[in-house]
Tab-separated table of C-alpha atoms in Angstrom:
chain	number	residue	atom	x	y	z
A	1	MET	CA	79.996	-72.914	172.916
A	2	ASN	CA	79.670	-76.509	171.648
A	3	ARG	CA	81.180	-77.908	168.419
A	4	SER	CA	78.003	-77.590	166.492
A	5	LEU	CA	77.533	-73.880	167.397
A	6	ARG	CA	81.111	-73.135	166.710
A	7	THR	CA	80.896	-74.671	163.277
A	8	ARG	CA	77.808	-72.665	162.431
A	9	ALA	CA	79.397	-69.432	163.695
A	10	GLY	CA	82.495	-70.212	161.640
A	11	ALA	CA	80.425	-70.854	158.553
A	12	VAL	CA	78.566	-67.524	158.972
A	13	LEU	CA	81.808	-65.657	159.399
A	14	VAL	CA	83.318	-67.221	156.254
A	15	ALA	CA	80.209	-66.284	154.313
A	16	LEU	CA	80.291	-62.627	155.594
A	17	LEU	CA	84.055	-62.341	154.706
A	18	THR	CA	83.491	-63.736	151.276
A	19	LEU	CA	80.571	-61.326	150.572
A	20	ALA	CA	82.756	-58.502	151.989
A	21	VAL	CA	85.487	-59.098	149.483
A	22	LEU	CA	83.033	-59.355	146.610
A	23	SER	CA	80.969	-56.327	147.467
A	24	SER	CA	83.650	-53.905	148.566
A	25	ARG	CA	85.776	-53.875	145.553
A	26	ALA	CA	84.537	-50.410	144.797
A	27	SER	CA	85.802	-47.300	146.536
A	28	PRO	CA	83.459	-44.961	148.357
A	29	GLY	CA	83.019	-43.251	145.017
A	30	PHE	CA	81.518	-46.305	143.371
A	31	PRO	CA	78.434	-48.436	144.040
A	32	LEU	CA	78.355	-51.773	145.785
A	33	GLY	CA	76.347	-54.821	144.783
A	34	ASP	CA	72.719	-55.336	145.884
A	35	VAL	CA	73.471	-56.527	149.441
A	36	PRO	CA	71.521	-55.869	152.696
A	37	LYS	CA	71.694	-52.328	153.952
A	38	ALA	CA	73.559	-52.733	157.231
A	39	PHE	CA	75.887	-55.369	155.783
A	40	GLY	CA	79.108	-53.563	156.486
A	41	ARG	CA	78.209	-53.071	160.167
A	42	SER	CA	77.398	-56.802	160.461
A	43	ILE	CA	80.750	-57.639	159.033
A	44	ALA	CA	82.510	-55.254	161.411
A	45	LYS	CA	80.674	-56.847	164.347
A	46	ALA	CA	81.556	-60.380	163.159
A	47	LEU	CA	85.157	-59.387	162.847
A	48	GLY	CA	85.171	-58.173	166.533
A	49	ALA	CA	84.968	-54.417	165.732
A	50	ARG	CA	83.251	-52.476	168.450
A	51	ALA	CA	80.072	-50.414	167.765
A	52	GLU	CA	80.183	-46.902	166.611
A	53	ALA	CA	81.159	-44.553	169.404
A	54	LYS	CA	78.370	-42.139	170.415
A	55	THR	CA	80.448	-40.057	172.748
A	56	ALA	CA	82.665	-37.073	171.972
A	57	PRO	CA	86.252	-37.825	171.030
A	58	LYS	CA	88.829	-37.591	173.689
A	59	ALA	CA	90.703	-34.364	173.997
A	60	GLY	CA	94.427	-33.970	173.487
A	61	GLY	CA	96.870	-35.536	171.148
A	62	GLN	CA	97.219	-39.181	170.129
A	63	ARG	CA	100.034	-41.563	171.021
A	64	GLY	CA	102.730	-41.473	168.523
A	65	ALA	CA	101.688	-38.217	166.832
A	66	SER	CA	104.520	-36.310	165.070
A	67	SER	CA	104.781	-32.601	165.420
A	68	PHE	CA	103.430	-32.299	161.952
A	69	ALA	CA	100.318	-34.319	162.848
A	70	LEU	CA	99.647	-32.035	165.911
A	71	SER	CA	100.025	-28.955	163.856
A	72	ASP	CA	98.099	-30.150	160.744
A	73	ILE	CA	95.162	-32.061	162.185
A	74	PRO	CA	92.410	-30.321	164.095
A	75	ARG	CA	92.203	-31.361	167.681
A	76	ARG	CA	88.612	-32.561	167.173
A	77	TYR	CA	89.477	-34.768	164.106
A	78	LEU	CA	92.575	-36.129	166.005
A	79	GLY	CA	90.221	-37.561	168.555
A	80	PHE	CA	87.859	-38.979	165.947
A	81	TYR	CA	90.777	-40.795	164.178
A	82	GLY	CA	92.151	-42.097	167.456
A	83	ASP	CA	88.824	-43.523	168.662
A	84	ALA	CA	87.784	-45.026	165.310
A	85	ALA	CA	91.114	-46.791	164.761
A	86	THR	CA	90.502	-48.961	167.883
A	87	GLU	CA	87.780	-50.628	165.960
A	88	CYS	CA	90.212	-52.787	163.856
A	89	ARG	CA	93.388	-54.468	164.899
A	90	GLY	CA	95.243	-53.854	161.675
A	91	LEU	CA	94.411	-50.130	161.467
A	92	THR	CA	96.217	-47.093	162.805
A	93	TRP	CA	94.770	-43.701	163.455
A	94	GLN	CA	97.498	-42.206	161.172
A	95	VAL	CA	96.114	-44.159	158.176
A	96	LEU	CA	92.544	-42.660	158.832
A	97	ALA	CA	94.069	-39.252	159.324
A	98	ALA	CA	95.962	-39.565	155.963
A	99	ILE	CA	92.659	-40.440	154.151
A	100	GLY	CA	90.972	-37.529	155.829
A	101	LYS	CA	93.802	-35.284	154.746
A	102	ILE	CA	93.589	-36.349	151.098
A	103	GLU	CA	89.847	-36.408	150.844
A	104	SER	CA	88.906	-33.184	152.591
A	105	ASP	CA	91.846	-31.704	154.431
A	106	HIS	CA	90.319	-32.864	157.588
A	107	GLY	CA	86.927	-31.312	156.703
A	108	ARG	CA	88.443	-27.840	155.990
A	109	SER	CA	88.149	-28.088	152.139
A	110	SER	CA	85.645	-25.902	150.486
A	111	ALA	CA	85.165	-28.337	147.552
A	112	PRO	CA	81.659	-29.404	146.672
A	113	GLY	CA	80.426	-32.403	148.724
A	114	VAL	CA	82.629	-31.936	151.812
A	115	ARG	CA	80.103	-30.009	153.951
A	116	SER	CA	76.914	-30.301	151.862
A	117	GLY	CA	75.785	-31.824	148.571
A	118	VAL	CA	77.946	-34.168	146.454
A	119	ASN	CA	81.316	-33.819	144.855
A	120	ARG	CA	81.872	-33.020	141.168
A	121	PHE	CA	81.473	-36.617	140.234
A	122	GLY	CA	77.804	-36.403	141.564
A	123	CYS	CA	78.238	-39.205	144.026
A	124	CYS	CA	80.303	-38.740	147.158
A	125	ALA	CA	80.072	-36.537	150.247
A	126	GLY	CA	81.518	-35.776	153.654
A	127	PRO	CA	85.027	-35.444	154.971
A	128	MET	CA	85.835	-39.148	154.222
A	129	GLN	CA	84.048	-38.897	150.778
A	130	PHE	CA	81.484	-41.806	150.961
A	131	ASN	CA	79.092	-42.593	148.089
A	132	ILE	CA	75.548	-41.603	148.904
A	133	ARG	CA	74.060	-41.672	145.430
A	134	ASN	CA	74.968	-44.884	143.634
A	135	GLY	CA	74.072	-48.493	144.400
A	136	ARG	CA	71.578	-50.342	146.458
A	137	PRO	CA	72.887	-49.898	149.037
A	138	SER	CA	75.530	-47.140	148.618
A	139	THR	CA	78.747	-47.388	150.405
A	140	TRP	CA	77.382	-45.062	153.051
A	141	ASP	CA	74.393	-47.331	153.611
A	142	THR	CA	76.762	-50.264	153.908
A	143	TRP	CA	79.555	-48.888	156.065
A	144	GLY	CA	77.989	-45.709	157.568
A	145	THR	CA	74.731	-45.086	159.310
A	146	GLY	CA	72.542	-44.768	156.162
A	147	VAL	CA	71.357	-41.341	157.322
A	148	VAL	CA	72.485	-38.915	154.578
A	149	ALA	CA	72.874	-35.966	156.865
A	150	GLN	CA	75.363	-37.869	159.030
A	151	VAL	CA	77.865	-38.301	156.302
A	152	TYR	CA	79.095	-34.799	156.726
A	153	ASP	CA	79.633	-35.376	160.439
A	154	PRO	CA	83.135	-36.771	161.195
A	155	ALA	CA	81.703	-38.393	164.322
A	156	HIS	CA	79.939	-40.791	161.922
A	157	ALA	CA	82.136	-40.666	158.785
A	158	VAL	CA	85.393	-41.486	160.341
A	159	PRO	CA	84.216	-44.662	162.164
A	160	ALA	CA	82.553	-45.650	158.792
A	161	ALA	CA	85.905	-45.386	157.083
A	162	ALA	CA	87.424	-47.499	159.776
A	163	ARG	CA	84.798	-50.164	159.322
A	164	LYS	CA	85.303	-50.217	155.601
A	165	LEU	CA	89.135	-50.610	155.835
A	166	CYS	CA	88.621	-53.325	158.419
A	167	GLY	CA	86.232	-55.224	156.295
A	168	ASP	CA	88.285	-54.768	153.192
A	169	GLY	CA	91.375	-56.540	154.459
A	170	LEU	CA	92.876	-55.154	157.588
A	171	ALA	CA	90.852	-57.449	159.975
A	172	ARG	CA	92.257	-60.579	158.403
A	173	PRO	CA	95.667	-59.759	156.945
A	174	GLU	CA	96.600	-63.390	156.790
A	175	ARG	CA	93.853	-63.953	154.152
A	176	VAL	CA	95.269	-61.391	151.729
A	177	GLY	CA	97.310	-62.874	148.825
A	178	GLN	CA	98.928	-60.848	146.069
A	179	ASP	CA	99.972	-57.253	146.774
A	180	PRO	CA	98.233	-55.013	144.398
A	181	CYS	CA	100.690	-52.183	144.841
A	182	PRO	CA	104.184	-53.800	145.279
A	183	ASN	CA	105.922	-50.437	144.532
A	184	VAL	CA	104.440	-48.815	147.745
A	185	LEU	CA	105.804	-49.272	151.207
A	186	GLY	CA	103.579	-51.224	153.657
A	187	SER	CA	101.748	-54.470	153.932
A	188	ALA	CA	99.747	-56.173	151.219
A	189	ALA	CA	96.662	-56.092	153.473
A	190	LEU	CA	96.913	-52.398	153.927
A	191	HIS	CA	97.355	-51.887	150.223
A	192	VAL	CA	94.284	-54.011	149.459
A	193	ALA	CA	92.092	-52.043	151.914
A	194	LEU	CA	93.235	-48.701	150.664
A	195	LYS	CA	92.959	-49.594	146.971
A	196	ARG	CA	89.324	-50.657	147.673
A	197	TYR	CA	88.813	-47.154	149.189
A	198	ASN	CA	90.203	-45.558	146.026
A	199	ASN	CA	91.148	-47.846	143.174
A	200	ALA	CA	94.755	-46.475	142.443
A	201	CYS	CA	98.229	-47.257	143.687
A	202	TRP	CA	99.136	-43.521	143.643
A	203	TYR	CA	96.373	-43.067	146.278
A	204	VAL	CA	97.740	-45.962	148.378
A	205	HIS	CA	101.194	-44.342	148.205
A	206	GLU	CA	99.886	-40.958	149.269
A	207	VAL	CA	98.016	-42.428	152.295
A	208	VAL	CA	101.008	-44.603	153.340
A	209	THR	CA	103.488	-41.718	153.031
A	210	LEU	CA	101.232	-39.184	154.874
A	211	ALA	CA	100.545	-41.760	157.576
A	212	GLY	CA	104.337	-42.066	158.094
A	213	ARG	CA	104.630	-38.206	158.396
A	214	TYR	CA	101.973	-38.220	161.018
A	215	THR	CA	103.861	-40.805	162.995
A	216	SER	CA	106.561	-39.618	165.470
A	217	THR	CA	108.036	-43.131	165.875
A	218	ALA	CA	108.094	-43.962	162.088
A	219	PRO	CA	111.506	-45.256	161.017
A	220	PRO	CA	113.072	-42.759	158.619
A	221	VAL	CA	112.970	-43.779	154.932
A	222	ALA	CA	115.140	-41.803	152.531
A	223	PRO	CA	112.766	-40.298	149.944
A	224	SER	CA	115.106	-41.441	147.228
A	225	ARG	CA	114.787	-45.030	148.372
A	226	ASP	CA	111.019	-45.027	148.295
A	227	PRO	CA	110.071	-47.834	145.835
A	228	PHE	CA	107.311	-45.617	144.360
A	229	VAL	CA	109.949	-42.924	143.493
A	230	ARG	CA	112.253	-45.602	142.113
A	231	ALA	CA	109.437	-46.861	139.865
A	232	LEU	CA	108.899	-43.390	138.515
A	233	VAL	CA	112.555	-42.928	137.807
A	234	ALA	CA	112.649	-46.302	135.919
A	235	ASN	CA	109.436	-45.654	134.007
A	236	LYS	CA	110.369	-45.663	130.334
A	237	ARG	CA	107.509	-43.414	129.570
A	238	ILE	CA	108.993	-40.614	131.666
A	239	THR	CA	112.121	-39.076	130.249
A	240	THR	CA	113.915	-35.894	131.074
A	241	THR	CA	115.882	-33.149	129.393
A	242	SER	CA	118.458	-30.591	130.798
A	243	SER	CA	118.263	-28.461	127.620
A	244	HIS	CA	116.121	-25.831	129.372
A	245	GLY	CA	118.640	-25.205	132.174
A	246	CYS	CA	116.809	-27.395	134.681
A	247	ASP	CA	117.803	-30.759	136.122
A	248	PRO	CA	114.536	-32.697	136.397
A	249	LYS	CA	116.293	-36.112	136.400
A	250	ALA	CA	117.957	-35.431	139.662
A	251	ASP	CA	114.832	-33.785	141.190
A	252	LEU	CA	112.651	-36.830	140.280
A	253	ALA	CA	115.223	-39.209	141.733
A	254	SER	CA	115.426	-37.179	145.009
A	255	GLY	CA	111.882	-38.099	146.148
A	256	LYS	CA	111.332	-34.553	147.338
A	257	LEU	CA	108.491	-33.749	144.970
A	258	ASP	CA	105.029	-33.019	146.405
A	259	LEU	CA	103.044	-36.250	146.710
A	260	ARG	CA	100.488	-34.837	144.135
A	261	VAL	CA	103.174	-34.216	141.535
A	262	GLN	CA	104.518	-37.712	141.955
A	263	SER	CA	101.139	-39.192	141.705
A	264	LEU	CA	100.134	-37.106	138.718
A	265	LEU	CA	103.290	-38.155	136.868
A	266	ALA	CA	102.368	-41.834	137.468
A	267	VAL	CA	98.936	-41.322	136.206
A	268	ILE	CA	99.956	-39.324	133.147
A	269	ALA	CA	102.588	-42.058	132.175
A	270	ASP	CA	99.706	-44.533	132.023
A	271	ARG	CA	98.244	-42.398	129.247
A	272	HIS	CA	101.113	-40.644	127.502
A	273	ALA	CA	104.867	-40.769	126.989
A	274	ILE	CA	106.180	-37.481	128.456
A	275	ARG	CA	109.492	-35.607	128.715
A	276	LEU	CA	110.081	-33.464	131.824
A	277	SER	CA	111.804	-30.204	131.166
A	278	CYS	CA	111.702	-28.793	134.573
A	279	LEU	CA	110.848	-29.667	138.182
A	280	ARG	CA	112.748	-27.523	140.771
A	281	SER	CA	116.521	-27.326	140.061
A	282	GLY	CA	117.371	-24.464	137.723
A	283	HIS	CA	113.898	-22.876	137.831
A	284	SER	CA	113.701	-19.168	138.825
A	285	ARG	CA	112.596	-18.540	142.380
A	286	PHE	CA	109.758	-16.220	141.295
A	287	VAL	CA	107.045	-16.450	138.717
A	288	LYS	CA	108.308	-14.511	135.729
A	289	GLY	CA	107.535	-10.782	135.991
A	290	THR	CA	106.228	-11.024	139.568
A	291	THR	CA	107.491	-11.304	143.165
A	292	ARG	CA	105.279	-14.462	143.705
A	293	VAL	CA	107.297	-17.535	144.682
A	294	SER	CA	106.947	-20.208	142.059
A	295	ASN	CA	105.594	-23.597	142.925
A	296	HIS	CA	108.554	-25.053	141.190
A	297	THR	CA	110.737	-23.549	144.006
A	298	VAL	CA	108.835	-25.566	146.621
A	299	TRP	CA	108.603	-28.889	144.709
A	300	ARG	CA	104.914	-28.459	143.769
A	301	ALA	CA	105.145	-28.004	139.898
A	302	VAL	CA	106.286	-29.710	136.748
A	303	ASP	CA	106.924	-28.718	133.173
A	304	ILE	CA	106.431	-31.045	130.263
A	305	ASP	CA	107.869	-30.178	126.877
A	306	VAL	CA	107.212	-33.394	124.835
A	307	VAL	CA	104.029	-35.530	124.795
A	308	ASP	CA	104.007	-38.720	122.830
A	309	GLY	CA	107.125	-37.882	120.935
A	310	ARG	CA	105.997	-34.440	119.828
A	311	PRO	CA	107.178	-31.082	121.141
A	312	VAL	CA	104.456	-29.147	122.876
A	313	SER	CA	103.001	-26.432	120.695
A	314	ARG	CA	99.698	-25.013	119.634
A	315	THR	CA	99.581	-27.686	116.816
A	316	SER	CA	100.305	-30.639	119.028
A	317	LYS	CA	97.181	-32.794	119.402
A	318	ALA	CA	98.751	-34.959	122.064
A	319	ALA	CA	99.571	-31.928	124.271
A	320	HIS	CA	96.042	-30.575	123.723
A	321	ASP	CA	94.550	-33.960	124.809
A	322	LEU	CA	96.829	-33.956	127.849
A	323	VAL	CA	95.536	-30.437	128.851
A	324	VAL	CA	91.871	-31.286	128.316
A	325	TRP	CA	92.348	-34.438	130.347
A	326	LEU	CA	93.884	-32.422	133.192
A	327	ASP	CA	90.763	-30.303	133.229
A	328	ALA	CA	88.589	-33.306	133.918
A	329	LEU	CA	90.624	-34.386	136.991
A	330	GLN	CA	88.723	-34.107	140.086
A	331	GLY	CA	89.659	-34.753	143.780
A	332	PRO	CA	93.201	-34.565	145.169
A	333	LEU	CA	94.992	-34.668	141.812
A	334	ARG	CA	93.102	-31.653	140.260
A	335	PRO	CA	95.842	-29.043	139.619
A	336	SER	CA	95.659	-25.472	140.913
A	337	GLU	CA	97.368	-24.124	137.806
A	338	ILE	CA	97.836	-25.296	134.299
A	339	GLY	CA	99.882	-23.179	131.798
A	340	SER	CA	100.034	-24.207	128.088
A	341	PRO	CA	99.843	-22.883	124.554
A	342	PHE	CA	96.122	-23.394	124.496
A	343	GLU	CA	93.562	-20.617	125.315
A	344	ILE	CA	91.168	-22.697	127.330
A	345	GLY	CA	89.672	-19.556	128.852
A	346	ARG	CA	88.914	-20.529	132.432
A	347	ARG	CA	90.614	-21.254	135.752
A	348	PRO	CA	92.990	-22.833	136.450
A	349	TYR	CA	94.246	-22.415	132.902
A	350	PHE	CA	96.460	-19.718	131.604
A	351	SER	CA	98.414	-19.101	128.391
A	352	ASP	CA	101.208	-16.562	127.754
A	353	GLU	CA	104.417	-16.227	125.651
A	354	GLY	CA	106.356	-18.117	128.368
A	355	HIS	CA	104.204	-21.270	128.041
A	356	GLN	CA	104.015	-21.840	124.313
A	357	GLY	CA	106.497	-24.796	124.390
A	358	HIS	CA	105.516	-26.647	127.464
A	359	VAL	CA	102.704	-27.699	129.759
A	360	HIS	CA	103.029	-26.392	133.268
A	361	VAL	CA	101.148	-28.087	136.109
A	362	GLY	CA	101.285	-26.802	139.740
A	363	TYR	CA	99.654	-27.201	143.067
A	364	ARG	CA	99.002	-24.778	145.849
A	365	PHE	CA	100.020	-25.370	149.425
A	366	GLU	CA	97.572	-27.257	151.483
A	367	GLY	CA	97.760	-27.850	155.235
């Protein structure tokens, strides 16, 4: 290629990259700007990504898969993740698998929009939750095939997610500047790409952590030394009390809490000052009056007894606001159980004499 052609090709690539950054700030749940329909695929091609695979995924496990990955990820999906990750030099199949886990439990979730229709936000669909409703084009038009029926097929959805992550920073990590999530393990480029998939550092933390658990060769990181956990412990809007016989301060610092509980606490602290009265230590093994194992016992629940400086009670407006806000949560942070003094009257809420002085939030086992 002569100098003139190289110069023109370089200019085209720079233009594509610039538009990619400007147009992909939204996650799959938000619209892009008014750009050409197949723009994402053009960017991926310019960056050296190979075309979408049309063949079935390879059978068998992936290199570097942990025993957890092999037990948790369906064999078919494992192949899709492995094949799609080869599209981008800065992407691993474990990152794609972590997104697939969070968004749809690798296609196994029965939530609206995973296998048909759209999610509760009315926009996104498929195992990787691409936007199919908002924007001209939508994120599925941009990074996927544009054929709505194919968004539910992991053979198309997983490569589309790989192209989006590639175009959103992983293809050119040296071009990424400030790290948007410095309290999360991993590179700035990975954080940028994941935050453009879902605009929240708690989401980035969940993906990075799950990807590590899916990797057999991942260097062990003590949960208590995770910078995200340390940030939670240092957050002045999250305090603890041992007055109820529990030891939430030590539990929080241990880093053993379910990722969803960690994420939820980070999000709540952006809205309210809260005091934790119980996490795991000191809580009874069973739900009171039953033989059902409490989610507290397995690190999947939290009790909050003070919201914005006021004890939780039926007359606490701050506590009521928190409970109503919890009901509006969708996606991976939506709780499976919410106990409080308030008679909301529908699942997953409940109210009894044991929950008049605190808000209980719990998650069921997944995977």
